[in-house]
Amino acid sequence: MTPLVVIEGLSKYYLRGDQVIPVLVDLSLEVAEGEYVALMGPSGSGKSTLLNLIAGIDKPSSGTIRIGGIDIAALSDAELALWRSINVGFVFQFYNLMPVLTAFGNVELPLQLTTLSRPERRERVEAALALVGLTDRAMHLPNELSGGQQQRVAIARALITDPTLIVADEPTGDLDRATAQEILGLLGRLNDELGKTIIMVTHDPKAAETAHRLVHLEKGELVA
Amino acid sequence: MAVPIGYIARNLVARRLTTALTAGGMALVVYVFATVLMLAAGLRATLVSTGQPDNVVVIRRGSVTEVQSGISRDQASVVESLPDIAVAGDGMRLISKESVVLISLPKRSTGKPGNVTVRGVTAAGLELRPQVKLVAGRMFHPGTSEIVVGRAIATGFRGAQLDDTLRFGSREWTVVGEFDAGRTGFDSEIWGDATQMLQAFRRNGYSSIVFKLADPDRFDAVKTELESDPRLTIEAKRERQFYADQSQALASFIRVLGTGISIIFSIGAVIGAAITMYASVASRTAEIGTLRALGFRRSAVLIAFLTEALLLGLVGGIAGLVAASFMQAVTISTTNFQTFAEIAFSFALTPAIVAASLAFALGMGLVGGFLPAARAARMKIVDALRAA
């Protein structure tokens, strides 16, 4: 399979005063198109930083990140924003839904960045909500939904622009075991049936088992 | 691409108490701002509508008001001989040589004295002011010590009601009628026979001469003719302009003082708006991070928070204007310090005041919202998301 994500010599440092704190050190990684990868490692190992860099919401200190052939580290802020809106779907640990918008409004939000007409947006949102099994909850606000339902809304939002890559940061971290299984099943379907490439950060070995490949990080470096 | 307006507006509704308090603060400032402008506009509207478009007022050169002016009988005769004066249906020439004096009467509300304009008019003088309508009693008879009073005098001063007797100019004057001058400056005047007034106040000359032009377009020619006549030391103004000039100083004073006070108040409201918007940004840091992650640009976030602040200002502006609009029902009386006479007028809400007040409210929102919005736009996505 052709690689979708190609990372070479990637480093990320933070400065605390005049102290340099390495988070990722000379890291190289490839993720094939349609692959489902779980990033694991102890707290502070740099897995969330790596995910943020791949998702284009943080910039590396050095190295390249090519996604679908584009070196996203070289893009400007505005170019990167446009790139994310087309290519990346986000699933967060705490769902990150807009509390004042209904499930429908939250799923529709990324489509506000497109030129789609209102009926076209409606059609897509309804399809995405049907896919995650929340058609009857479309007009509910996030605080009227359970944690699992909120995460399903977030997954529908991640899917809505039909991105090639879905990044998930501890998507089951705030859920009970049964609900977590449900969400993992849904992510698995996105990968199997829709061919989405998924990169998931998780602490949960059971969650990691659902992925095709496990990538371990320790102190900013990959371990076999 | 912009953050949807529905999201922005709903955030204001979601924090309705904070929104209401902040908008309420702005509304108070807009209320003060609008009422002051309404006061100035009301004064101006009252005085401007006092004048008729075709009427010309002649006063002594250099004087602004009729009280300051004096025109000798000789000069009055020269003016009277003008061929441009209109003639009424019954053959009466529409020119009125008038005397204007100030007397002091106790105000009904406080008992304190206020200056009241007493005008001696002729039969033609009444014809020249068609807006003046008798609402009670009858018109004074020429050659008698009878007077009629304007509506604002009858309601605002003691002893000036129908059948009362007033003492001024060494005489007793009986109030035989009350007139309504259609909310013009004449409502704040007492009228009597011009000849009787001259005798009572021992005047040899008139204060002003008012006449109607047969051809209104001839004003400039008539003005030049009168002002260049070597026998005359007078100036001629259109009656509208004459009264508009009299409102200038007081209206400007009210406007400048009121705008100054509003601007000082607005600093408080702007700080209130800024605190509200900072709180809004702080409580929605994770949302800002999410919006940016989804692909909304920094500029979209900036515009979203600025729009929120503008909406806050708009709500405050509309609330302030609605409150101010009730002031239109209020009539107040004060001394016009150009004429030294009491003038009664109402607050007038004009489209220009509505526009200025809304612009002022939006300005407050914009200034108060700018720094918080800029802060929201500057946030790094990963830092903002960490606030979840």
XYZ file of C-alpha atoms in Angstrom:
612
model
C 0.000 0.000 0.000
C 1.174 3.538 -0.685
C 2.152 5.466 2.391
C -0.202 8.324 3.300
C 1.952 9.686 6.115
C 5.727 9.867 5.737
C 7.647 11.335 8.666
C 11.397 11.809 8.459
C 13.863 13.129 11.045
C 11.098 14.738 13.058
C 12.095 16.578 16.231
C 10.137 18.770 18.560
C 11.645 20.792 21.392
C 10.068 23.083 23.899
C 11.888 25.922 25.581
C 11.389 26.441 29.277
C 13.388 29.569 30.105
C 16.776 28.795 28.541
C 16.307 25.061 29.053
C 15.597 22.958 25.946
C 13.151 20.129 26.571
C 13.124 17.479 23.830
C 9.700 15.933 23.239
C 10.325 14.074 19.975
C 13.816 13.170 18.829
C 14.715 12.413 15.204
C 11.630 10.312 14.638
C 10.724 8.586 11.386
C 7.445 6.818 10.686
C 5.255 5.765 7.783
C 1.542 5.111 7.875
C -0.046 3.462 4.862
C -3.279 4.657 3.344
C -6.196 2.816 4.966
C -4.112 1.764 7.930
C -5.357 1.927 11.535
C -2.487 2.777 13.877
C -2.520 2.992 17.663
C 0.114 5.224 19.321
C 0.897 4.064 22.830
C 3.355 5.068 25.488
C 3.581 6.458 28.993
C 2.536 10.001 29.820
C 5.058 12.515 28.507
C 6.358 10.108 25.860
C 5.364 12.554 23.100
C 2.500 10.581 21.548
C -0.003 13.453 21.693
C 2.634 15.843 20.342
C 3.261 13.451 17.449
C -0.480 13.243 16.768
C -0.793 17.056 16.853
C 2.086 17.393 14.386
C 0.547 14.839 12.012
C -2.815 16.627 12.294
C -1.197 19.965 11.416
C -2.145 21.804 14.602
C 1.456 22.110 15.814
C 4.723 22.784 14.006
C 7.877 20.645 14.257
C 11.253 22.051 15.338
C 12.881 20.132 12.491
C 12.187 17.317 10.049
C 9.439 16.772 7.482
C 5.896 15.468 7.643
C 4.514 14.523 4.235
C 0.868 13.676 4.099
C -0.514 12.686 0.738
C 2.699 14.089 -0.741
C 2.381 17.539 0.897
C 5.049 18.728 3.347
C 2.684 20.223 5.890
C 5.509 21.631 8.017
C 6.210 24.055 5.172
C 2.647 25.386 4.946
C 1.672 28.799 6.301
C -0.889 29.165 9.082
C -3.729 29.920 6.665
C -2.703 27.182 4.197
C -2.520 24.716 7.060
C -6.018 25.695 8.250
C -7.411 25.047 4.774
C -5.471 21.789 4.530
C -6.861 20.564 7.879
C -10.415 21.449 6.903
C -10.135 19.198 3.848
C -7.848 16.383 4.974
C -8.185 15.768 8.715
C -11.033 14.661 10.966
C -10.531 15.126 14.716
C -11.853 12.983 17.567
C -10.949 14.281 21.037
C -11.016 12.671 24.480
C -13.586 15.167 25.796
C -15.521 15.322 22.482
C -14.971 19.114 22.149
C -18.485 19.805 20.897
C -19.832 23.352 20.813
C -22.207 23.400 23.789
C -24.592 25.927 22.208
C -25.005 23.994 18.968
C -27.228 20.945 18.504
C -25.787 17.613 17.358
C -26.811 18.664 13.842
C -25.107 22.072 14.192
C -21.920 20.504 15.528
C -21.680 18.004 12.679
C -22.450 20.762 10.169
C -19.728 23.079 11.522
C -16.806 21.895 9.317
C -19.076 22.191 6.251
C -19.392 25.935 6.941
C -15.871 26.125 5.539
C -16.993 24.645 2.220
C -19.019 26.073 -0.618
C -21.802 23.499 -0.187
C -25.358 24.830 -0.267
C -27.635 24.504 2.741
C -29.623 21.536 1.303
C -26.372 19.787 0.370
C -25.049 20.327 3.891
C -28.283 19.038 5.395
C -28.132 15.895 3.277
C -24.548 15.166 4.324
C -25.179 15.839 8.017
C -28.212 13.572 8.020
C -26.164 10.799 6.374
C -23.337 11.175 8.909
C -25.730 11.183 11.867
C -27.426 8.069 10.448
C -24.030 6.391 10.147
C -23.323 6.919 13.856
C -26.907 5.986 14.759
C -28.019 9.389 16.079
C -30.688 10.449 13.605
C -33.257 10.820 16.379
C -30.892 12.977 18.466
C -30.056 15.504 15.770
C -31.772 18.419 17.498
C -30.365 17.722 20.964
C -27.719 19.869 22.600
C -24.530 18.135 23.792
C -25.564 18.400 27.459
C -28.695 16.421 26.597
C -26.596 13.517 25.299
C -24.621 10.800 27.081
C -20.820 10.655 26.809
C -20.976 7.893 24.199
C -23.550 9.805 22.173
C -21.433 12.943 22.308
C -18.419 11.016 21.059
C -20.524 9.621 18.224
C -21.503 13.186 17.288
C -17.796 14.061 17.323
C -17.060 11.098 15.023
C -19.819 12.216 12.656
C -18.211 15.708 12.675
C -14.802 14.134 11.906
C -16.290 12.293 8.935
C -18.417 15.024 7.466
C -15.842 16.508 5.081
C -14.793 12.999 3.984
C -11.147 13.432 5.044
C -8.490 10.821 4.226
C -7.071 10.923 7.756
C -8.793 10.691 11.121
C -6.800 11.500 14.246
C -8.214 10.394 17.575
C -6.680 11.494 20.887
C -7.790 9.091 23.657
C -11.259 8.722 22.094
C -12.387 6.287 24.817
C -10.543 7.954 27.715
C -13.698 9.470 29.179
C -16.040 6.525 28.574
C -17.051 3.367 30.440
C -15.962 -0.003 29.062
C -19.176 -0.844 27.175
C -19.457 2.569 25.588
C -15.756 2.534 24.772
C -16.259 -0.737 22.888
C -19.092 0.840 20.955
C -16.914 3.803 19.924
C -13.997 1.538 19.001
C -16.380 -0.553 16.907
C -17.472 2.585 15.113
C -13.874 3.647 14.428
C -13.176 0.121 13.155
C -16.091 0.406 10.732
C -14.809 3.753 9.436
C -11.525 2.036 8.712
C -12.971 -1.193 7.263
C -15.952 0.088 5.346
C -14.954 3.659 4.429
C -11.221 3.043 4.133
C -10.293 5.910 6.468
C -6.723 6.042 7.703
C -6.900 6.320 11.490
C -4.177 7.300 13.924
C -5.264 6.923 17.530
C -3.456 7.829 20.721
C -4.526 5.635 23.621
C -3.506 4.444 27.052
C -5.907 1.541 26.889
C -4.367 -1.737 25.637
C -7.854 -3.053 24.786
C -8.434 -0.052 22.548
C -5.028 -0.484 20.982
C -5.876 -4.089 20.114
C -8.525 -2.920 17.664
C -5.852 -1.213 15.540
C -3.822 -2.878 12.768
C -0.528 -1.715 14.148
C 0.844 -0.575 17.460
C 3.474 2.134 17.633
C 5.199 2.581 20.997
C 6.818 5.795 22.021
C 9.140 6.321 24.938
C 10.896 9.568 25.791
C 10.204 10.921 22.354
C 11.552 7.951 20.444
C 9.922 4.993 18.740
C 10.477 1.612 20.346
C 9.901 -1.557 18.421
C -14.934 31.447 5.868
C -16.796 32.780 8.858
C -17.960 31.138 12.046
C -21.772 30.842 11.722
C -23.670 33.783 13.222
C -26.065 31.349 14.913
C -23.179 30.008 16.992
C -22.124 33.548 17.944
C -25.630 34.682 18.896
C -26.371 31.502 20.839
C -23.291 32.049 22.978
C -24.751 35.391 24.063
C -28.077 33.733 24.836
C -26.352 30.899 26.715
C -24.743 33.463 29.059
C -27.919 35.495 29.289
C -27.362 37.024 32.735
C -23.881 38.331 31.891
C -25.130 39.432 28.491
C -28.092 41.262 30.047
C -25.955 43.014 32.662
C -23.321 44.122 30.166
C -25.885 45.198 27.583
C -27.771 46.945 30.399
C -24.686 49.011 31.246
C -24.339 49.966 27.603
C -28.071 50.711 27.390
C -27.763 53.247 30.230
C -24.966 55.063 28.424
C -26.892 55.032 25.140
C -29.961 56.294 27.022
C -28.022 59.300 28.360
C -26.414 59.908 24.964
C -29.712 59.699 23.077
C -31.765 61.806 25.514
C -29.209 64.602 25.443
C -29.247 64.662 21.658
C -33.061 64.475 21.766
C -33.085 67.471 24.089
C -30.958 69.533 21.723
C -32.992 68.361 18.718
C -36.259 69.116 20.533
C -35.150 72.631 21.383
C -34.069 73.243 17.827
C -37.244 71.743 16.361
C -39.384 73.909 18.646
C -37.606 77.105 17.760
C -37.241 76.375 14.049
C -40.926 75.523 13.700
C -41.740 78.803 15.426
C -40.860 80.556 12.176
C -42.931 80.539 8.998
C -41.013 80.024 5.763
C -42.387 83.149 4.030
C -42.044 85.469 7.010
C -39.214 87.932 7.452
C -38.067 89.245 10.823
C -36.431 92.650 10.967
C -34.346 93.553 14.043
C -31.679 96.115 14.847
C -28.374 95.242 13.235
C -26.040 93.349 15.589
C -28.738 92.076 17.908
C -29.487 88.354 18.018
C -32.788 88.475 19.853
C -35.858 90.683 19.818
C -35.265 91.683 23.440
C -31.900 93.183 22.524
C -33.321 94.900 19.454
C -34.934 98.319 19.085
C -36.382 99.900 15.936
C -37.497 103.537 15.969
C -40.908 104.511 14.615
C -39.208 106.364 11.699
C -37.295 103.293 10.645
C -40.422 101.175 11.072
C -42.270 103.445 8.657
C -39.545 102.969 6.049
C -39.833 99.190 6.371
C -43.595 99.450 6.225
C -43.420 101.212 2.889
C -41.827 98.194 1.184
C -43.810 97.107 -1.873
C -42.941 93.410 -1.316
C -45.224 92.911 1.681
C -48.044 90.426 1.116
C -51.650 91.544 1.359
C -54.367 89.449 2.996
C -57.726 88.707 1.360
C -59.386 91.590 3.227
C -56.781 94.056 2.004
C -54.744 94.105 5.237
C -50.989 94.357 4.661
C -49.325 91.464 6.477
C -46.796 93.369 8.560
C -46.657 93.503 12.359
C -44.576 95.976 14.362
C -44.073 94.256 17.675
C -42.735 94.982 21.118
C -41.112 92.221 23.108
C -40.312 92.514 26.816
C -39.459 90.005 29.510
C -41.386 89.817 32.761
C -40.920 87.557 35.737
C -43.616 85.101 36.826
C -43.538 82.383 39.518
C -43.262 78.856 38.124
C -46.080 76.555 39.093
C -43.773 73.642 39.979
C -41.209 75.397 42.182
C -42.641 78.855 42.872
C -39.326 80.306 41.695
C -39.449 83.158 39.183
C -38.898 82.503 35.499
C -38.599 84.951 32.621
C -41.577 85.070 30.293
C -41.734 86.808 26.928
C -44.580 89.326 26.557
C -45.255 90.203 22.918
C -47.307 93.112 21.717
C -48.863 92.102 18.401
C -51.233 93.583 15.864
C -54.118 91.985 13.983
C -51.683 91.319 11.131
C -49.338 89.672 13.641
C -51.964 87.010 14.295
C -52.432 86.441 10.551
C -48.682 86.003 10.223
C -48.719 83.077 12.704
C -51.331 80.650 11.365
C -50.015 77.939 13.728
C -51.378 79.903 16.689
C -54.883 78.647 17.566
C -57.091 79.848 20.383
C -58.041 76.857 22.569
C -59.904 78.593 25.419
C -61.556 81.974 25.981
C -61.274 84.597 23.233
C -58.705 86.850 21.547
C -57.810 90.141 23.296
C -59.615 93.250 22.095
C -57.280 95.910 20.618
C -56.959 99.002 22.791
C -57.625 97.128 26.062
C -55.485 95.656 28.841
C -56.361 92.129 27.823
C -53.886 89.366 27.140
C -53.866 85.802 25.838
C -51.349 83.212 27.066
C -49.568 80.330 25.393
C -50.258 76.747 26.456
C -46.887 76.322 28.183
C -47.442 79.545 30.167
C -50.945 78.520 31.281
C -49.678 75.138 32.486
C -46.255 76.191 33.753
C -46.785 79.456 35.630
C -48.951 80.595 38.509
C -51.595 83.264 38.022
C -51.557 82.927 34.245
C -54.770 80.982 33.786
C -57.988 82.099 32.134
C -59.668 85.042 33.992
C -56.586 85.575 36.189
C -55.121 89.029 36.469
C -51.417 89.625 35.987
C -49.601 92.782 37.043
C -46.768 94.090 34.879
C -45.854 97.358 33.160
C -47.645 99.278 35.931
C -50.989 97.812 34.929
C -53.357 94.972 35.631
C -53.848 92.658 32.637
C -56.695 90.183 32.380
C -56.113 86.782 30.793
C -59.007 86.385 28.346
C -57.766 83.491 26.271
C -55.322 80.624 25.937
C -53.686 79.618 22.679
C -51.895 76.587 21.349
C -49.015 77.418 19.039
C -48.397 73.841 17.909
C -45.365 73.177 20.138
C -43.518 76.225 18.863
C -41.723 78.917 20.856
C -44.917 81.039 20.910
C -46.390 78.514 23.356
C -44.088 80.068 25.940
C -45.280 83.659 25.317
C -47.960 86.110 26.492
C -49.582 88.199 23.771
C -51.389 91.536 24.020
C -52.135 94.612 21.923
C -48.924 96.175 20.558
C -49.960 99.786 21.179
C -51.025 99.055 24.759
C -47.731 97.297 25.434
C -45.701 100.227 24.091
C -47.586 102.586 26.385
C -47.386 100.340 29.431
C -43.653 99.801 29.071
C -43.072 103.414 27.969
C -41.392 102.443 24.774
C -40.922 104.766 21.823
C -39.856 102.133 19.352
C -40.582 98.555 18.448
C -38.514 95.471 19.158
C -39.022 93.822 15.819
C -41.021 93.928 12.638
C -42.408 90.789 11.074
C -43.858 90.710 7.584
C -44.836 88.172 4.977
C -43.252 88.326 1.541
C -45.637 88.552 -1.393
C -43.072 86.568 -3.374
C -40.927 84.321 -1.143
C -38.210 84.163 -3.819
C -37.630 87.907 -3.428
C -36.110 87.468 0.049
C -32.518 88.119 -0.997
C -33.474 91.234 -2.952
C -35.578 92.590 -0.078
C -32.815 91.845 2.409
C -30.250 93.706 0.282
C -32.628 96.622 -0.183
C -33.313 96.968 3.551
C -29.769 96.455 4.744
C -28.252 98.867 2.220
C -30.734 101.674 2.924
C -28.684 104.434 4.650
C -31.701 105.428 6.790
C -31.921 102.015 8.363
C -29.696 100.258 10.922
C -31.443 96.948 10.688
C -30.995 93.435 9.449
C -33.551 91.081 7.924
C -33.670 87.315 8.382
C -36.073 84.632 7.320
C -38.188 83.913 10.401
C -37.081 80.235 10.411
C -33.417 81.219 10.365
C -33.990 83.838 13.039
C -35.376 81.254 15.478
C -32.887 78.578 14.466
C -30.090 81.020 15.351
C -31.668 81.496 18.773
C -31.460 77.772 19.499
C -27.819 77.582 18.490
C -26.078 78.373 21.762
C -28.309 76.376 24.099
C -28.544 73.394 21.740
C -24.759 73.354 21.274
C -24.226 73.650 25.012
C -26.555 70.726 25.708
C -24.990 68.665 22.939
C -21.386 69.268 23.960
C -22.022 68.773 27.668
C -24.164 65.683 27.084
C -21.786 64.093 24.601
C -18.892 64.749 26.977
C -20.710 63.089 29.861
C -21.730 60.152 27.628
C -18.154 59.604 26.515
C -16.963 59.513 30.136
C -19.751 57.052 31.012
C -18.930 54.990 27.945
C -15.442 54.267 29.272
C -17.119 52.326 32.089
C -19.374 50.487 29.667
C -16.436 49.640 27.394
C -14.507 48.211 30.345
C -17.626 46.190 31.249
C -17.857 44.864 27.703
C -14.138 44.019 27.699
C -14.457 42.081 30.983
C -17.465 40.187 29.635
C -15.674 39.349 26.414
C -12.476 38.315 28.226
C -14.608 35.992 30.375
C -16.273 34.686 27.224
C -12.897 33.957 25.625
C -11.542 32.342 28.805
C -14.563 30.060 29.259
C -14.443 28.979 25.619
C -10.724 28.391 25.163
C -11.247 24.742 24.228
C -13.971 25.744 21.766
C -11.578 28.219 20.156
C -8.956 25.475 19.877
C -11.517 23.131 18.334
C -12.693 25.731 15.809
C -9.113 26.375 14.771
C -8.360 22.623 14.548
C -11.422 22.136 12.325
C -9.914 24.666 9.924
C -11.354 28.046 10.956
C -8.641 30.665 10.512
C -7.381 33.136 13.089
C -9.267 35.899 11.280
C -12.523 33.896 11.522
C -12.071 33.580 15.301
C -11.259 37.309 15.566
C -14.363 38.205 13.565
C -16.523 35.791 15.584
C -15.627 37.426 18.898
C -15.822 40.943 17.457
C -19.263 40.095 16.086
C -20.272 38.824 19.511
C -19.141 42.126 21.073
C -20.962 44.086 18.350
C -24.151 42.107 18.988
C -23.764 42.895 22.679
C -23.457 46.579 21.762
C -26.442 46.349 19.418
C -28.638 44.834 22.147
C -27.524 47.611 24.534
C -28.074 50.260 21.874
C -31.591 49.122 21.045
C -32.526 48.833 24.734
C -31.158 52.327 25.421
C -33.021 53.793 22.455
C -36.298 52.147 23.449
C -35.930 53.627 26.946
C -35.021 57.028 25.493
C -37.994 56.979 23.122
C -40.325 57.198 26.130
C -38.789 60.604 26.877
C -40.646 61.982 23.852
C -43.718 62.200 26.077
C -41.912 64.600 28.413
C -41.995 68.373 27.983
C -39.490 70.445 29.873
C -39.065 74.161 30.336
C -35.804 75.978 30.693
C -34.270 79.397 30.118
C -32.852 79.937 26.674
C -29.770 81.893 27.606
C -29.733 83.679 24.273
C -33.167 85.247 24.784
C -33.202 84.910 28.607
C -36.798 83.725 28.268
C -38.351 80.459 29.340
C -38.915 78.032 26.525
C -40.919 74.826 26.777
C -39.954 71.953 24.497
C -40.091 68.171 24.159
C -37.423 65.553 23.535
C -37.350 64.780 19.811
C -36.096 61.413 18.533
C -34.876 61.857 14.967
C -33.515 59.225 12.538
C -30.116 60.907 12.859
C -30.185 60.405 16.636
C -31.173 56.740 16.209
C -28.247 56.259 13.817
C -25.799 58.125 16.056
C -26.882 56.198 19.168
C -26.599 52.807 17.466
C -23.199 53.761 16.050
C -22.130 54.827 19.546
C -23.322 51.491 21.018
C -21.615 49.452 18.289
C -18.467 51.527 18.827
C -18.495 50.651 22.519
C -18.903 46.949 21.657
C -16.108 47.078 19.104
C -13.640 48.857 21.405
C -14.517 46.596 24.363
C -14.351 43.441 22.251
C -11.175 44.106 20.335
C -8.507 43.042 22.831
C -10.355 39.878 23.974
C -11.017 38.930 20.319
C -7.380 39.493 19.411
C -6.360 37.319 22.347
C -8.693 34.541 21.158
C -7.299 34.755 17.634
C -3.691 34.653 18.829
C -4.082 31.444 20.872
C -2.016 28.439 19.796
C -4.290 25.556 18.881
C -2.571 22.943 21.059
C -2.573 25.276 24.090
C -6.245 26.108 23.589
C -7.205 22.444 23.190
C -5.369 21.577 26.400
C -7.903 23.730 28.269
C -10.613 21.118 27.585
